[in-house]
CSV table of C-alpha atoms and ligand atoms in Angstrom, one decimal:
chain,number,residue,atom,x,y,z
W,1403,MET,CA,10.5,15.9,-7.1
W,1404,LEU,CA,9.9,15.0,-3.5
W,1405,VAL,CA,8.3,11.6,-3.0
W,1406,ALA,CA,6.2,11.2,0.1
W,1407,GLY,CA,5.7,7.6,1.1
W,1408,LEU,CA,2.3,7.0,2.7
W,1409,THR,CA,2.0,3.8,4.7
W,1410,GLY,CA,0.0,2.1,7.4
W,1411,GLY,CA,-1.2,-1.4,8.1
W,1412,ILE,CA,-4.3,-3.0,6.6
W,1413,GLY,CA,-7.4,-0.9,7.1
W,1414,SER,CA,-5.5,2.0,8.7
W,1415,GLY,CA,-6.9,4.6,6.1
W,1416,LYS,CA,-4.2,4.9,3.4
W,1417,SER,CA,-6.9,5.0,0.7
W,1418,ALA,CA,-8.9,7.6,2.7
W,1419,ALA,CA,-5.7,9.7,3.2
W,1420,SER,CA,-4.8,9.3,-0.5
W,1421,ALA,CA,-8.2,10.6,-1.6
W,1422,CYS,CA,-7.4,13.8,0.5
W,1423,PHE,CA,-4.1,14.3,-1.3
W,1424,THR,CA,-5.8,13.7,-4.7
W,1425,ALA,CA,-8.4,16.4,-3.8
W,1426,LEU,CA,-5.5,18.8,-3.2
W,1427,GLY,CA,-4.2,18.1,-6.7
W,1428,VAL,CA,-1.3,15.9,-5.5
W,1429,PRO,CA,-0.6,12.9,-7.7
W,1430,VAL,CA,-0.9,9.6,-5.8
W,1431,ILE,CA,0.5,6.2,-6.8
W,1432,ASP,CA,-1.3,3.4,-5.1
W,1433,ALA,CA,0.8,0.2,-4.8
W,1434,ASP,CA,-2.3,-1.9,-4.2
W,1435,LEU,CA,-3.7,-0.7,-7.6
W,1436,VAL,CA,-0.3,-1.4,-9.3
W,1437,ALA,CA,-0.4,-4.9,-7.8
W,1438,ARG,CA,-3.7,-5.4,-9.6
W,1439,GLN,CA,-2.5,-4.0,-12.9
W,1440,VAL,CA,0.5,-6.4,-13.1
W,1441,VAL,CA,-1.8,-9.5,-12.8
W,1442,GLU,CA,-4.4,-8.5,-15.4
W,1443,PRO,CA,-5.6,-11.2,-17.8
W,1444,GLY,CA,-3.0,-11.9,-20.5
W,1445,SER,CA,0.0,-10.8,-18.2
W,1446,ASP,CA,3.0,-13.1,-17.7
W,1447,ALA,CA,2.6,-12.8,-14.0
W,1448,LEU,CA,-1.0,-14.2,-14.1
W,1449,GLN,CA,0.2,-17.1,-16.2
W,1450,LYS,CA,2.9,-17.9,-13.7
W,1451,ILE,CA,0.4,-17.7,-10.8
W,1452,ALA,CA,-1.9,-20.1,-12.6
W,1453,ALA,CA,1.0,-22.5,-13.2
W,1454,HIS,CA,2.1,-22.4,-9.6
W,1455,PHE,CA,-1.2,-22.3,-7.7
W,1456,GLY,CA,-3.5,-24.1,-10.2
W,1457,GLN,CA,-6.7,-23.1,-12.0
W,1458,ASP,CA,-8.5,-22.8,-8.6
W,1459,VAL,CA,-7.1,-19.2,-8.3
W,1460,ILE,CA,-8.4,-18.2,-11.8
W,1461,ARG,CA,-12.1,-17.2,-12.2
W,1462,ALA,CA,-14.2,-18.3,-15.1
W,1463,ASP,CA,-13.8,-14.8,-16.6
W,1464,GLY,CA,-10.0,-15.2,-16.6
W,1465,GLN,CA,-9.4,-12.7,-13.7
W,1466,LEU,CA,-7.4,-13.6,-10.7
W,1467,ASP,CA,-9.6,-15.0,-7.9
W,1468,ARG,CA,-8.2,-12.6,-5.2
W,1469,PRO,CA,-10.0,-14.0,-2.2
W,1470,ALA,CA,-8.9,-17.5,-3.1
W,1471,LEU,CA,-5.2,-16.5,-3.4
W,1472,ARG,CA,-5.5,-14.4,-0.2
W,1473,ARG,CA,-6.6,-17.4,1.7
W,1474,ILE,CA,-3.6,-19.4,0.5
W,1475,VAL,CA,-0.9,-16.8,0.9
W,1476,PHE,CA,-1.8,-15.5,4.3
W,1477,ASP,CA,-2.0,-19.1,5.6
W,1478,LYS,CA,1.3,-20.3,4.2
W,1479,GLU,CA,4.3,-18.0,4.5
W,1480,ARG,CA,6.3,-19.9,1.8
W,1481,GLU,CA,3.5,-19.3,-0.7
W,1482,ARG,CA,3.4,-15.6,0.2
W,1483,ASN,CA,7.1,-15.3,-0.3
W,1484,TRP,CA,6.8,-16.9,-3.7
W,1485,LEU,CA,4.1,-14.5,-4.7
W,1486,GLU,CA,6.0,-11.5,-3.4
W,1487,ALA,CA,9.2,-12.6,-5.2
W,1488,LEU,CA,7.2,-12.6,-8.5
W,1489,LEU,CA,5.2,-9.4,-8.0
W,1490,HIS,CA,7.3,-7.0,-6.0
W,1491,PRO,CA,9.9,-6.4,-8.8
W,1492,LEU,CA,7.1,-5.8,-11.3
W,1493,ILE,CA,5.3,-3.4,-8.9
W,1494,ARG,CA,8.6,-1.5,-8.3
W,1495,GLU,CA,9.3,-1.2,-12.0
W,1496,SER,CA,5.8,0.2,-12.7
W,1497,ILE,CA,6.1,2.7,-9.7
W,1498,LEU,CA,9.5,3.9,-11.0
W,1499,ASP,CA,8.1,4.5,-14.5
W,1500,THR,CA,5.2,6.5,-13.1
W,1501,LEU,CA,7.5,8.5,-10.8
W,1502,GLU,CA,9.7,9.4,-13.7
W,1503,ALA,CA,6.7,10.6,-15.7
W,1504,LEU,CA,5.4,12.7,-12.8
W,1505,ASP,CA,8.8,14.2,-12.3
W,1506,ALA,CA,9.0,15.1,-16.0
W,1507,ASP,CA,5.5,16.8,-15.6
W,1508,GLY,CA,7.0,19.2,-13.0
W,1509,HIS,CA,5.0,18.1,-9.9
W,1510,PRO,CA,6.7,19.5,-6.8
W,1511,TYR,CA,5.8,16.3,-4.9
W,1512,ALA,CA,4.0,13.0,-5.3
W,1513,VAL,CA,2.6,10.5,-2.9
W,1514,LEU,CA,3.4,6.7,-3.0
W,1515,ALA,CA,0.8,4.9,-1.0
W,1516,SER,CA,1.8,1.4,0.0
W,1517,PRO,CA,1.1,-1.0,2.8
W,1518,LEU,CA,4.6,-2.5,2.4
W,1519,LEU,CA,6.6,0.6,1.9
W,1520,LEU,CA,8.9,-0.1,4.9
W,1521,GLU,CA,8.9,-3.9,4.5
W,1522,THR,CA,10.2,-3.8,0.9
W,1523,ASP,CA,12.8,-1.8,-1.0
W,1524,GLN,CA,10.1,0.7,-2.0
W,1525,HIS,CA,11.4,2.7,1.0
W,1526,LEU,CA,14.4,3.5,-1.3
W,1527,LEU,CA,12.1,5.5,-3.6
W,1528,ILE,CA,10.9,8.0,-1.1
W,1529,ASN,CA,12.2,11.1,0.8
W,1530,GLN,CA,9.6,11.2,3.6
W,1531,VAL,CA,7.7,8.6,5.6
W,1532,ILE,CA,4.1,9.4,6.4
W,1533,VAL,CA,2.4,6.9,8.6
W,1534,VAL,CA,-1.4,6.6,8.9
W,1535,ASP,CA,-1.9,5.4,12.4
W,1536,VAL,CA,-4.8,3.8,14.3
W,1537,PRO,CA,-4.9,1.2,17.1
W,1538,GLU,CA,-4.8,-2.4,15.9
W,1539,GLN,CA,-8.3,-3.1,17.1
W,1540,VAL,CA,-9.6,-0.2,14.8
W,1541,GLN,CA,-7.7,-1.7,11.8
W,1542,VAL,CA,-9.4,-5.1,12.5
W,1543,GLU,CA,-12.9,-3.6,12.9
W,1544,ARG,CA,-12.7,-1.4,9.8
W,1545,THR,CA,-11.2,-4.1,7.6
W,1546,MET,CA,-13.8,-6.6,8.7
W,1547,ALA,CA,-16.6,-4.1,8.0
W,1548,ARG,CA,-15.1,-3.1,4.6
W,1549,ASP,CA,-14.2,-6.6,3.3
W,1550,GLY,CA,-16.6,-8.8,5.1
W,1551,ILE,CA,-13.8,-11.2,6.2
W,1552,GLU,CA,-13.2,-13.0,9.4
W,1553,GLU,CA,-11.2,-11.5,12.3
W,1554,ALA,CA,-8.8,-14.4,12.1
W,1555,GLN,CA,-7.9,-13.6,8.5
W,1556,VAL,CA,-7.4,-9.9,9.3
W,1557,ARG,CA,-5.1,-11.0,12.1
W,1558,GLN,CA,-3.1,-13.2,9.7
W,1559,ILE,CA,-2.6,-10.3,7.4
W,1560,LEU,CA,-1.6,-8.0,10.3
W,1561,ALA,CA,1.0,-10.6,11.3
W,1562,ALA,CA,2.6,-10.4,7.8
W,1563,GLN,CA,3.1,-6.6,8.2
W,1564,LEU,CA,5.3,-4.5,10.5
W,1565,SER,CA,3.8,-3.9,14.0
W,1566,ARG,CA,2.3,-0.5,14.8
W,1567,GLU,CA,5.3,0.4,17.0
W,1568,GLU,CA,7.9,-0.6,14.4
W,1569,ARG,CA,6.1,1.4,11.7
W,1570,LEU,CA,5.9,4.5,13.9
W,1571,GLN,CA,9.6,4.4,14.6
W,1572,HIS,CA,10.2,5.1,10.9
W,1573,ALA,CA,7.7,7.9,10.6
W,1574,ASP,CA,8.7,11.5,9.7
W,1575,GLN,CA,5.0,12.5,9.9
W,1576,VAL,CA,2.1,10.8,11.5
W,1577,LEU,CA,-1.6,11.1,10.4
W,1578,ASP,CA,-3.8,10.0,13.3
W,1579,ASN,CA,-6.9,8.3,11.8
W,1580,SER,CA,-8.6,7.3,15.0
W,1581,GLY,CA,-11.1,10.2,14.6
W,1582,THR,CA,-13.5,11.0,11.8
W,1583,GLU,CA,-12.7,11.1,8.1
W,1584,GLU,CA,-13.2,14.9,8.3
W,1585,GLN,CA,-10.5,15.1,10.9
W,1586,LEU,CA,-8.2,13.0,8.7
W,1587,GLN,CA,-8.9,15.4,5.8
W,1588,GLU,CA,-8.0,18.4,8.0
W,1589,ALA,CA,-4.7,16.6,9.1
W,1590,VAL,CA,-3.8,16.1,5.4
W,1591,LYS,CA,-4.6,19.7,4.6
W,1592,ALA,CA,-2.3,20.8,7.4
W,1593,LEU,CA,0.5,18.5,6.1
W,1594,HIS,CA,0.3,19.7,2.5
W,1595,PRO,CA,2.2,23.0,3.0
W,1596,VAL,CA,4.8,21.2,5.1
W,1597,LEU,CA,5.4,18.8,2.2
W,1598,LEU,CA,5.4,21.7,-0.4
W,1599,ALA,CA,8.1,23.4,1.7
W,1600,LEU,CA,10.2,20.3,2.0
W,1601,ALA,CA,9.8,19.8,-1.8
W,1602,GLU,CA,11.0,23.4,-2.4
W,1603,ALA,CA,14.0,22.9,-0.1
W,1604,GLU,CA,14.8,19.6,-2.0
W,1605,SER,CA,14.6,21.2,-5.4
W,1606,GLY,CA,16.9,24.0,-4.1
W,1607,ASP,CA,19.5,21.3,-3.1
W,1608,HIS,CA,19.7,20.1,-6.7
W,1609,ASP,CA,20.3,23.6,-8.2
O,1096,COD,C1,-3.1,-11.8,-2.0
O,1096,COD,C2,-3.9,-10.8,-2.8
O,1096,COD,C3,-4.2,-11.4,-4.2
O,1096,COD,C4,-5.2,-10.5,-2.1
O,1096,COD,O1,-5.9,-9.6,-2.9
O,1096,COD,P1,-7.1,-8.7,-2.2
O,1096,COD,O2,-7.8,-8.0,-3.3
O,1096,COD,O3,-7.9,-9.5,-1.3
O,1096,COD,O4,-6.3,-7.6,-1.3
O,1096,COD,P2,-5.6,-6.2,-1.8
O,1096,COD,O5,-4.6,-6.5,-2.9
O,1096,COD,O6,-6.5,-5.1,-2.1
O,1096,COD,O7,-4.7,-5.9,-0.5
O,1096,COD,C5,-5.4,-5.5,0.7
O,1096,COD,C6,-4.4,-5.3,1.8
O,1096,COD,O8,-3.8,-6.5,2.2
O,1096,COD,C7,-2.5,-6.3,2.7
O,1096,COD,N1,-1.5,-7.0,1.9
O,1096,COD,C8,-1.6,-7.4,0.5
O,1096,COD,N2,-0.5,-8.1,0.2
O,1096,COD,C9,0.3,-8.2,1.3
O,1096,COD,C10,1.5,-8.8,1.6
O,1096,COD,N3,2.2,-9.4,0.6
O,1096,COD,N4,2.0,-8.8,2.8
O,1096,COD,C11,1.3,-8.1,3.8
O,1096,COD,N5,0.1,-7.5,3.6
O,1096,COD,C12,-0.4,-7.5,2.4
O,1096,COD,C13,-2.3,-4.8,2.5
O,1096,COD,O9,-2.6,-4.1,3.7
O,1096,COD,C14,-3.2,-4.4,1.4
O,1096,COD,O10,-3.6,-3.0,1.5
O,1096,COD,C15,-3.1,-9.5,-3.1
O,1096,COD,O11,-3.0,-8.7,-1.9
O,1096,COD,C16,-1.7,-9.6,-3.6
O,1096,COD,O12,-1.5,-9.9,-4.8
O,1096,COD,N6,-0.6,-9.5,-2.7
O,1096,COD,C17,0.7,-9.6,-3.1
O,1096,COD,C18,1.3,-8.3,-3.7
O,1096,COD,C19,1.6,-7.3,-2.6
O,1096,COD,O13,2.5,-7.5,-1.8
O,1096,COD,N7,0.8,-6.3,-2.6
O,1096,COD,C20,1.0,-5.2,-1.6
O,1096,COD,C21,1.3,-3.9,-2.2
O,1096,COD,S1,3.0,-3.8,-2.7
O,1097,ATP,N1,-11.6,8.0,10.1
O,1097,ATP,C1,-12.4,7.0,9.7
O,1097,ATP,N2,-13.6,6.7,10.3
O,1097,ATP,C2,-14.3,5.7,10.0
O,1097,ATP,N3,-14.0,4.8,9.0
O,1097,ATP,C3,-12.9,5.1,8.3
O,1097,ATP,C4,-12.0,6.2,8.6
O,1097,ATP,N4,-11.0,6.1,7.7
O,1097,ATP,C5,-11.2,5.1,6.9
O,1097,ATP,N5,-12.3,4.5,7.2
O,1097,ATP,C6,-12.9,3.3,6.6
O,1097,ATP,O1,-12.1,2.2,7.0
O,1097,ATP,C7,-11.9,1.3,6.0
O,1097,ATP,C8,-10.3,1.1,5.8
O,1097,ATP,O2,-9.9,2.4,5.2
O,1097,ATP,P1,-9.0,2.4,3.9
O,1097,ATP,O3,-9.6,1.5,2.9
O,1097,ATP,O4,-8.7,3.8,3.5
O,1097,ATP,O5,-7.7,1.7,4.5
O,1097,ATP,P2,-6.3,1.2,3.8
O,1097,ATP,O6,-5.2,1.6,4.7
O,1097,ATP,O7,-6.3,1.8,2.4
O,1097,ATP,O8,-6.5,-0.3,3.7
O,1097,ATP,P3,-5.8,-1.5,2.9
O,1097,ATP,O9,-4.4,-1.7,3.5
O,1097,ATP,O10,-6.6,-2.7,3.2
O,1097,ATP,O11,-5.8,-1.1,1.5
O,1097,ATP,C9,-12.6,1.8,4.8
O,1097,ATP,O12,-13.9,1.1,4.7
O,1097,ATP,C10,-12.8,3.3,5.1
O,1097,ATP,O13,-14.0,3.8,4.5
């Protein structure tokens, strides 16, 4: 099975592009969703987070207080490194399990959508790099509108990710998302047969 990595910085449109792949019947693994699953109440990871950061990052209902943890880790690089060292191996394990199950189901290709595809060893799991690309200013505006957070915090998160130029250097395919969501949908529809052909060629390689 071909695994197409779909990446892009915060607010670039990975979720929007993922929805287009889902509509075409392509299975999508969303690393941000996996990152939520591994810290569900009762998980070892959540206990370790509470022991390290204190009860201030746990809500009254037992869930992780994500905005509280976000403010800490994007302000202090050392704390972000600690969190990533805890979560990234768990996220990777879960992604691997899902990829194995999808492969066994006979899907020609799957999409792994992740903001940190190229920054982590997740890039070792994929055969193609698809970058959702918009200018930084658009990332900032769309993220502020979506999450209701300050520009300064969006800029801190951007600083923890690859730059637009570095990301584009790794791209096999680029989805420009500076236009409308309909235009993005058309771009994904045009990419789908290309990925199917690559998947076909890849499966031939294994015969
Ligand atoms: C800090 C947390 C709790 C904030 O949660 P919140 O609900 O506000 O954001 P969410 O998880 O939806 O992420 C939103 C976006 O922030 C950016 N982001 C998240 N984590 C990171 C990180 N470690 N480095 C750089 N950017 C990141 C991504 O663009 C992501 O799409 C959360 O992002 C987290 O647990 N991050 C560490 C795990 C991780 O690296 N996840 C990224 C996917 S592998
Ligand atoms: N072409 C577009 N035109 C206008 N708004 C868009 C477009 N594409 C996405 N958006 C909006 O921009 C915001 C960011 O998009 P999306 O959530 O898909 O980004 P993302 O890359 O998944 O972000 P994150 O890294 O934070 O998870 C969302 O509110 C989305 O509805």
